[in-house]
Amino acid sequence: MSLLSTLASELDQMAQAGTLKRELALKTPQGPIVEVEGKGEVIMLTSNNYLGLADHPAIIEAAAKGEHDFGYGLASVRFICGTQTIHRQLEGKISEFFGTEETILYGSCWNANEGLFQTIALEQDAIISDELNHASIIDGIRLAKARKERYKNRDMNDLRRALDATKDARNRVVMTDGVFSMEGSLAPLPEMVSIAREHGAFLVVDDSHGTGVLGKRGRGTPEELGVFGKIDAYTSTLGKALGGSHGGFTTGPKVLVDYLRQKSRPYLFSNTLPPAVVMGSLAALALLEKDSSLVTRLRENTTYFRKQLTSKGVNVREGIHPIVPILIGDTAKAIAMSIELLDRGVYVSGFGFPVVPQGQARLRCQISAAHTREHLDRAIAAIADVAQKFGVLAA
Ligand SMILES: Cc1ncc(COP(=O)(O)O)c(C=O)c1O
């Protein structure tokens, strides 16, 4: 069989199983209501645009100014000739936001994770990772020569076991998502901080879904859980709550960041962030610093949405995060439900294996501060209706 026919036959199998991912084209900016090509206007319930900043006028204006004053691109990586004053400013602002010493920007958080482990953890070291960590962490860890241990999702006894099993390593890095993106659940950071300290391990949190979302001031999962300032280092993204465009970073102790600037391959060998993104991100951080009412609004919307759906018998996974998973079980059914919801004007994604474990397919709703009560009520009614039609509503 030729390569292409192998690929074609696998695609056929996915099509027959009803598990092919579809890409729909938006004709409008990202927002609480979008126009989907061929479908018309729908309520957006599947975007990481948590604070509704993706089309915020102040951010668009800052990005346009960035392009005007600093150009479209730098045609270089950071260390050759791709560093502008605004890159330094953004790194400084991110450090202030996280209460850390220093920050290094990457093209994405994927790149930040890809560039972390292989750089800091060598053969004599160990990396200990939650089994549900994001794909970028899994792939990033694969690239490292260090010994690898996985512990069961949020299971602190199993984390202790993994630490005991690696006690002969020179250095140990414990890595967790702040928020697990398919679950909307939070890592038990207070316990992790004390366990990591007890074992002399270095704790890193990927707070991509916590940054701008959790904590009173949107400073993330550690702020939410009362351990702000106690995490050794973070990776996170500029591509979700902070404007939703592109870019990621690692932030933590100065010596870590200095080292990454010298040795981290995606930083050394991939282009610098474009000025529009840098200035847009600076504007997003400034907005959040001045006024955390969007964070409050996001929490109110989330609480309302979760409560209403639950009261209607929809099987919502408990939590506080604007990622609201609705457990369905069967992948084809979850995807069929998402298609039906789109026809009814609600854009929500269905996820199945291998994105989530076999038999745990789900719809994943994501709430934004930009949703109005009316948007949420319409979405809630449609979801409850479709859940009833597909026989997944509690009796
Ligand atoms: C936990 C986590 N880490 C990293 C990433 C990748 O972020 P980026 O889009 O900036 O590469 C994501 C994006 O989905 C994520 O959810």
Coordinates of C-alpha atoms and ligand atoms in Angstrom, one line a residue:
M1 CA 0.0 0.0 0.0
S2 CA 1.3 3.4 -0.8
L3 CA 1.6 6.1 1.8
L4 CA -1.2 8.1 0.4
S5 CA -3.6 5.2 0.2
T6 CA -2.8 4.3 3.8
L7 CA -3.7 7.8 4.9
A8 CA -6.8 7.8 2.7
S9 CA -8.1 4.6 4.2
E10 CA -7.6 5.9 7.8
L11 CA -9.5 9.0 6.9
D12 CA -12.3 6.8 5.5
Q13 CA -12.4 4.9 8.8
M14 CA -12.7 8.1 10.7
A15 CA -15.5 9.4 8.4
Q16 CA -17.4 6.1 8.9
A17 CA -17.0 6.2 12.6
G18 CA -18.3 9.8 12.6
T19 CA -15.2 11.1 14.3
L20 CA -13.7 13.4 11.6
K21 CA -13.0 16.8 12.9
R22 CA -14.6 19.6 10.9
E23 CA -13.2 23.0 10.4
L24 CA -15.8 25.7 10.1
A25 CA -15.0 29.1 8.7
L26 CA -16.0 32.2 10.6
K27 CA -16.8 35.3 8.5
T28 CA -16.5 37.6 11.5
P29 CA -14.0 38.3 14.3
Q30 CA -14.1 36.0 17.3
G31 CA -16.8 37.1 19.7
P32 CA -19.9 35.9 21.7
I33 CA -21.8 35.9 18.4
V34 CA -20.0 34.9 15.2
E35 CA -21.1 34.3 11.6
V36 CA -20.2 30.8 10.4
E37 CA -20.0 30.3 6.7
G38 CA -23.1 28.5 5.5
K39 CA -24.7 28.6 8.9
G40 CA -25.4 32.2 9.7
E41 CA -25.0 33.8 13.2
V42 CA -24.5 31.5 16.1
I43 CA -23.6 31.8 19.8
M44 CA -19.9 31.0 20.2
L45 CA -19.5 28.6 23.1
T46 CA -16.3 26.9 22.2
S47 CA -13.6 29.5 22.2
N48 CA -10.8 30.4 24.6
N49 CA -11.8 34.0 24.3
Y50 CA -12.5 34.0 28.1
L51 CA -12.5 37.8 28.7
G52 CA -13.9 38.7 25.3
L53 CA -10.8 40.6 24.4
A54 CA -10.3 39.1 20.9
D55 CA -12.2 42.0 19.3
H56 CA -11.7 44.6 22.0
P57 CA -11.3 48.1 20.4
A58 CA -8.3 49.1 22.7
I59 CA -6.4 45.9 21.8
I60 CA -7.1 46.3 18.0
E61 CA -6.0 49.9 18.2
A62 CA -2.8 48.9 20.1
A63 CA -2.0 46.2 17.6
A64 CA -2.5 48.6 14.7
K65 CA -0.2 51.1 16.3
G66 CA 2.3 48.3 16.9
E67 CA 2.3 47.5 13.2
H68 CA 2.5 51.2 12.3
D69 CA 5.3 52.1 14.6
F70 CA 7.3 48.9 14.7
G71 CA 6.6 47.2 11.4
Y72 CA 4.9 44.0 10.2
G73 CA 7.6 41.6 11.2
L74 CA 11.3 41.4 12.3
A75 CA 12.5 38.7 9.8
S76 CA 14.7 37.3 12.6
V77 CA 14.8 35.3 15.8
R78 CA 15.2 37.2 19.0
F79 CA 19.0 37.0 19.5
I80 CA 20.0 38.0 16.0
C81 CA 18.0 41.1 15.3
G82 CA 14.5 40.3 16.4
T83 CA 14.3 42.0 19.8
Q84 CA 12.5 45.4 20.0
T85 CA 12.0 47.6 23.1
I86 CA 8.4 46.4 23.1
H87 CA 9.4 42.7 23.5
R88 CA 11.3 43.7 26.6
Q89 CA 8.4 45.7 27.8
L90 CA 6.0 42.8 27.4
E91 CA 8.4 40.4 29.2
G92 CA 8.6 42.9 32.1
K93 CA 4.8 43.3 32.3
I94 CA 4.3 39.5 32.3
S95 CA 6.8 39.2 35.1
E96 CA 4.9 41.8 37.1
F97 CA 1.6 40.1 36.4
F98 CA 2.9 36.7 37.7
G99 CA 5.0 38.1 40.5
T100 CA 8.1 36.5 38.9
E101 CA 11.6 37.7 38.3
E102 CA 11.9 37.3 34.5
T103 CA 10.0 36.2 31.4
I104 CA 11.0 34.8 28.0
L105 CA 8.6 35.1 25.1
Y106 CA 8.0 32.2 22.6
G107 CA 6.0 32.0 19.4
S108 CA 3.4 30.0 21.4
C109 CA 2.9 28.2 24.6
W110 CA 3.4 25.0 22.6
N111 CA 6.9 26.3 21.8
A112 CA 7.5 27.3 25.5
N113 CA 6.7 23.8 26.6
E114 CA 8.7 22.3 23.8
G115 CA 11.7 24.5 24.7
L116 CA 11.6 23.9 28.4
F117 CA 12.2 20.3 29.4
Q118 CA 14.9 19.3 26.9
T119 CA 16.8 22.4 27.9
I120 CA 16.8 22.0 31.7
A121 CA 16.4 18.3 32.3
L122 CA 19.3 16.0 31.2
E123 CA 20.0 12.3 31.6
Q124 CA 20.7 12.6 35.3
D125 CA 17.5 14.4 36.0
A126 CA 13.8 13.4 36.2
I127 CA 10.5 14.9 35.0
I128 CA 7.3 14.0 36.8
S129 CA 4.2 14.9 34.9
D130 CA 0.4 14.6 35.4
E131 CA -1.1 12.0 33.1
L132 CA -3.7 14.5 31.7
N133 CA -1.2 17.3 31.0
H134 CA -1.6 19.1 27.6
A135 CA -0.2 17.5 24.4
S136 CA 2.5 20.2 24.2
I137 CA 3.8 19.2 27.7
I138 CA 3.7 15.5 26.7
D139 CA 5.6 16.2 23.4
G140 CA 8.0 18.6 25.2
I141 CA 8.9 16.0 27.8
R142 CA 9.4 13.4 25.0
L143 CA 12.2 15.6 23.7
A144 CA 14.1 15.6 27.0
K145 CA 16.7 13.0 27.8
A146 CA 15.7 13.0 31.5
R147 CA 14.0 10.0 33.1
K148 CA 10.2 10.4 32.9
E149 CA 7.5 9.5 35.4
R150 CA 3.8 10.0 35.1
Y151 CA 1.4 10.2 38.0
K152 CA -2.4 9.8 38.0
N153 CA -4.4 12.9 37.4
R154 CA -4.3 15.2 40.5
D155 CA -3.5 12.2 42.7
M156 CA -1.1 13.4 45.3
N157 CA -0.3 9.9 46.7
D158 CA 0.8 8.9 43.2
L159 CA 2.9 12.1 42.9
R160 CA 4.6 11.2 46.1
R161 CA 5.2 7.7 44.7
A162 CA 6.8 9.2 41.6
L163 CA 9.0 11.5 43.7
D164 CA 10.1 8.5 45.8
A165 CA 10.9 6.5 42.7
T166 CA 13.2 9.3 41.4
K167 CA 14.9 10.3 44.5
D168 CA 18.3 9.4 43.1
A169 CA 18.0 11.9 40.2
R170 CA 20.2 15.0 40.3
N171 CA 17.2 17.4 39.8
R172 CA 13.5 16.8 39.6
V173 CA 10.9 18.9 37.7
V174 CA 7.2 18.4 38.6
M175 CA 5.0 19.6 35.8
T176 CA 1.3 20.2 35.8
D177 CA -1.4 22.1 34.0
G178 CA -3.0 24.7 36.3
V179 CA -6.4 23.8 34.6
F180 CA -6.9 20.6 32.8
S181 CA -8.4 21.7 29.5
M182 CA -10.8 18.8 28.8
E183 CA -12.0 18.6 32.4
G184 CA -12.1 22.2 33.6
S185 CA -10.6 20.9 36.8
L186 CA -7.8 22.6 38.8
A187 CA -4.5 21.1 39.9
P188 CA -4.2 20.9 43.7
L189 CA -1.5 23.5 43.8
P190 CA -1.3 24.1 47.6
E191 CA -0.5 20.5 48.2
M192 CA 1.8 20.3 45.2
V193 CA 3.8 23.3 46.5
S194 CA 4.4 21.6 49.8
I195 CA 5.1 18.2 48.3
A196 CA 7.6 19.7 45.8
R197 CA 9.3 21.6 48.6
E198 CA 9.4 18.5 50.9
H199 CA 11.2 16.6 48.1
G200 CA 13.3 19.5 46.8
A201 CA 11.7 19.3 43.4
F202 CA 11.1 22.3 41.0
L203 CA 7.4 22.9 40.3
V204 CA 6.3 24.2 36.9
V205 CA 2.6 25.1 36.1
D206 CA 1.3 25.6 32.6
D207 CA -1.4 28.1 33.4
S208 CA -2.8 28.6 29.8
H209 CA -6.4 28.2 30.9
G210 CA -5.9 30.0 34.3
T211 CA -4.1 33.2 33.1
G212 CA -6.7 36.0 33.0
V213 CA -9.4 33.6 34.1
L214 CA -9.0 32.5 37.7
G215 CA -8.2 34.4 40.9
K216 CA -9.8 37.8 41.8
R217 CA -7.4 39.7 39.6
G218 CA -7.1 37.0 36.9
R219 CA -3.6 36.1 38.0
G220 CA -4.4 32.5 37.5
T221 CA -4.8 29.1 39.3
P222 CA -2.3 29.9 42.0
E223 CA -4.2 33.1 42.9
E224 CA -7.4 31.2 42.9
L225 CA -6.0 28.6 45.3
G226 CA -4.1 30.9 47.6
V227 CA -0.5 30.1 46.4
F228 CA 0.3 33.1 44.3
G229 CA 4.1 33.7 44.4
K230 CA 4.8 30.1 45.6
I231 CA 5.1 28.4 42.2
D232 CA 8.7 28.0 40.9
A233 CA 8.0 28.7 37.3
Y234 CA 5.1 29.0 34.8
T235 CA 4.5 28.5 31.1
S236 CA 1.4 30.1 29.6
T237 CA -0.2 31.6 26.5
L238 CA -1.1 34.9 25.0
G239 CA -3.5 33.1 22.8
K240 CA -6.5 32.6 25.1
A241 CA -7.8 35.1 27.7
L242 CA -5.1 37.7 26.9
G243 CA -6.5 38.7 23.5
G244 CA -6.6 35.3 21.9
S245 CA -4.0 36.0 19.2
H246 CA -0.6 34.2 19.4
G247 CA 2.4 33.8 21.6
G248 CA 3.5 32.1 24.8
F249 CA 6.1 32.4 27.5
T250 CA 8.0 30.9 30.4
T251 CA 8.2 33.0 33.5
G252 CA 10.1 32.4 36.7
P253 CA 13.5 32.9 38.3
K254 CA 16.0 35.0 36.4
V255 CA 18.6 32.3 36.2
L256 CA 16.1 29.9 34.5
V257 CA 15.1 32.5 31.9
D258 CA 18.8 33.6 31.3
Y259 CA 19.6 29.9 30.6
L260 CA 16.6 29.4 28.3
R261 CA 17.6 32.5 26.3
Q262 CA 21.0 30.8 25.7
K263 CA 19.9 27.2 25.1
S264 CA 16.2 26.8 24.3
R265 CA 15.8 25.7 20.7
P266 CA 12.3 27.1 19.7
Y267 CA 13.5 30.4 21.1
L268 CA 16.8 30.4 19.4
F269 CA 15.6 29.0 16.0
S270 CA 12.1 30.4 15.4
N271 CA 11.0 33.9 14.6
T272 CA 10.3 36.6 17.1
L273 CA 6.7 37.6 17.9
P274 CA 5.3 40.3 15.5
P275 CA 4.9 43.8 16.9
A276 CA 1.1 43.9 16.5
V277 CA 0.8 40.8 18.8
V278 CA 3.3 42.3 21.3
M279 CA 1.5 45.6 21.5
G280 CA -1.9 43.9 21.6
S281 CA -0.8 41.7 24.4
L282 CA 0.6 44.7 26.3
A283 CA -2.8 46.4 25.9
A284 CA -4.6 43.3 27.2
L285 CA -2.4 43.1 30.3
A286 CA -2.9 46.9 30.9
L287 CA -6.7 46.4 30.7
L288 CA -6.7 43.6 33.1
E289 CA -4.4 45.4 35.5
K290 CA -6.6 48.5 35.6
D291 CA -9.9 46.7 36.0
S292 CA -10.7 43.1 36.9
S293 CA -14.4 43.5 36.3
L294 CA -14.2 41.2 33.3
V295 CA -12.8 38.4 35.5
T296 CA -15.7 38.9 37.9
R297 CA -18.2 38.9 35.0
L298 CA -16.7 35.7 33.6
R299 CA -17.1 34.1 37.0
E300 CA -20.8 35.2 37.3
N301 CA -21.5 33.9 33.8
T302 CA -19.8 30.6 34.5
T303 CA -21.7 30.1 37.8
Y304 CA -25.0 30.9 36.1
F305 CA -24.4 28.6 33.1
R306 CA -23.3 25.7 35.2
K307 CA -26.2 26.0 37.7
Q308 CA -28.9 26.4 35.0
L309 CA -27.7 23.4 33.0
T310 CA -27.4 21.2 36.1
S311 CA -30.9 22.2 37.2
K312 CA -32.2 21.0 33.8
G313 CA -30.7 17.6 34.3
V314 CA -27.7 18.1 32.0
N315 CA -24.7 16.0 33.1
V316 CA -22.2 18.8 33.8
R317 CA -18.8 18.0 35.3
E318 CA -18.7 19.9 38.6
G319 CA -16.3 22.8 39.0
I320 CA -15.7 26.6 38.9
H321 CA -13.9 27.0 35.6
P322 CA -15.5 28.4 32.4
I323 CA -14.6 25.2 30.7
V324 CA -17.8 23.3 31.2
P325 CA -17.7 19.7 30.1
I326 CA -21.0 17.8 29.5
L327 CA -20.3 14.1 29.6
I328 CA -21.9 12.0 26.8
G329 CA -19.8 8.8 26.6
D330 CA -20.0 7.9 23.0
T331 CA -17.8 9.9 20.5
A332 CA -20.2 9.7 17.5
K333 CA -23.1 10.8 19.7
A334 CA -21.1 13.8 21.1
I335 CA -20.2 14.9 17.6
A336 CA -23.7 14.4 16.3
M337 CA -25.0 16.5 19.2
S338 CA -22.5 19.3 18.4
I339 CA -23.8 19.3 14.8
E340 CA -27.4 19.5 15.9
L341 CA -26.5 22.3 18.3
L342 CA -24.8 24.3 15.5
D343 CA -28.0 23.9 13.4
R344 CA -29.8 25.4 16.4
G345 CA -27.5 28.4 16.6
V346 CA -25.0 27.2 19.3
Y347 CA -21.4 26.5 18.4
V348 CA -20.0 23.9 20.8
S349 CA -17.4 21.2 20.2
G350 CA -17.7 17.5 20.7
F351 CA -14.5 15.7 21.8
G352 CA -13.9 11.9 21.7
F353 CA -11.0 9.5 21.9
P354 CA -8.0 10.1 21.6
V355 CA -8.5 13.7 22.8
V356 CA -10.2 12.3 25.9
P357 CA -10.2 8.7 27.3
Q358 CA -12.2 6.0 25.5
G359 CA -15.8 6.1 26.6
Q360 CA -15.6 9.6 28.0
A361 CA -16.6 11.7 25.0
R362 CA -18.1 15.0 25.8
L363 CA -19.4 18.4 24.7
R364 CA -17.1 21.1 25.9
C365 CA -18.7 24.4 26.5
Q366 CA -16.5 27.5 27.2
I367 CA -18.0 30.6 28.7
S368 CA -16.8 34.2 28.0
A369 CA -17.2 37.5 29.9
A370 CA -18.6 38.8 26.6
H371 CA -21.7 36.5 26.8
T372 CA -24.9 38.3 27.8
R373 CA -27.6 36.6 29.9
E374 CA -29.7 36.3 26.8
H375 CA -26.9 34.4 24.9
L376 CA -26.5 32.1 27.9
D377 CA -30.2 31.4 28.2
R378 CA -30.5 30.6 24.5
A379 CA -27.6 28.2 24.7
I380 CA -28.9 26.6 27.9
A381 CA -32.3 26.0 26.3
A382 CA -30.8 24.5 23.1
I383 CA -28.4 22.2 25.0
A384 CA -31.1 20.9 27.3
D385 CA -33.3 20.2 24.3
V386 CA -30.7 18.4 22.3
A387 CA -29.6 16.4 25.4
Q388 CA -33.2 15.3 25.8
K389 CA -33.5 14.3 22.1
F390 CA -30.3 12.2 22.3
G391 CA -31.4 10.6 25.5
V392 CA -28.6 11.9 27.7
L393 CA -30.7 14.0 30.1
A394 CA -31.1 12.8 33.7
A395 CA -34.6 11.5 34.3
Ligands
LIG1 C1 -2.6 23.7 28.8 C2 -2.2 24.2 27.4 N1 -0.9 24.4 27.2 C3 -0.5 24.9 26.0 C4 -1.3 25.2 25.0 C5 -0.8 25.7 23.7 O1 -0.9 27.1 23.6 P1 -0.5 27.9 22.3 O2 -1.8 27.9 21.5 O3 -0.1 29.2 22.8 O4 0.5 27.1 21.6 C6 -2.7 25.0 25.2 C7 -3.6 25.3 24.0 O5 -4.6 24.7 23.8 C8 -3.1 24.5 26.4 O6 -4.4 24.3 26.6

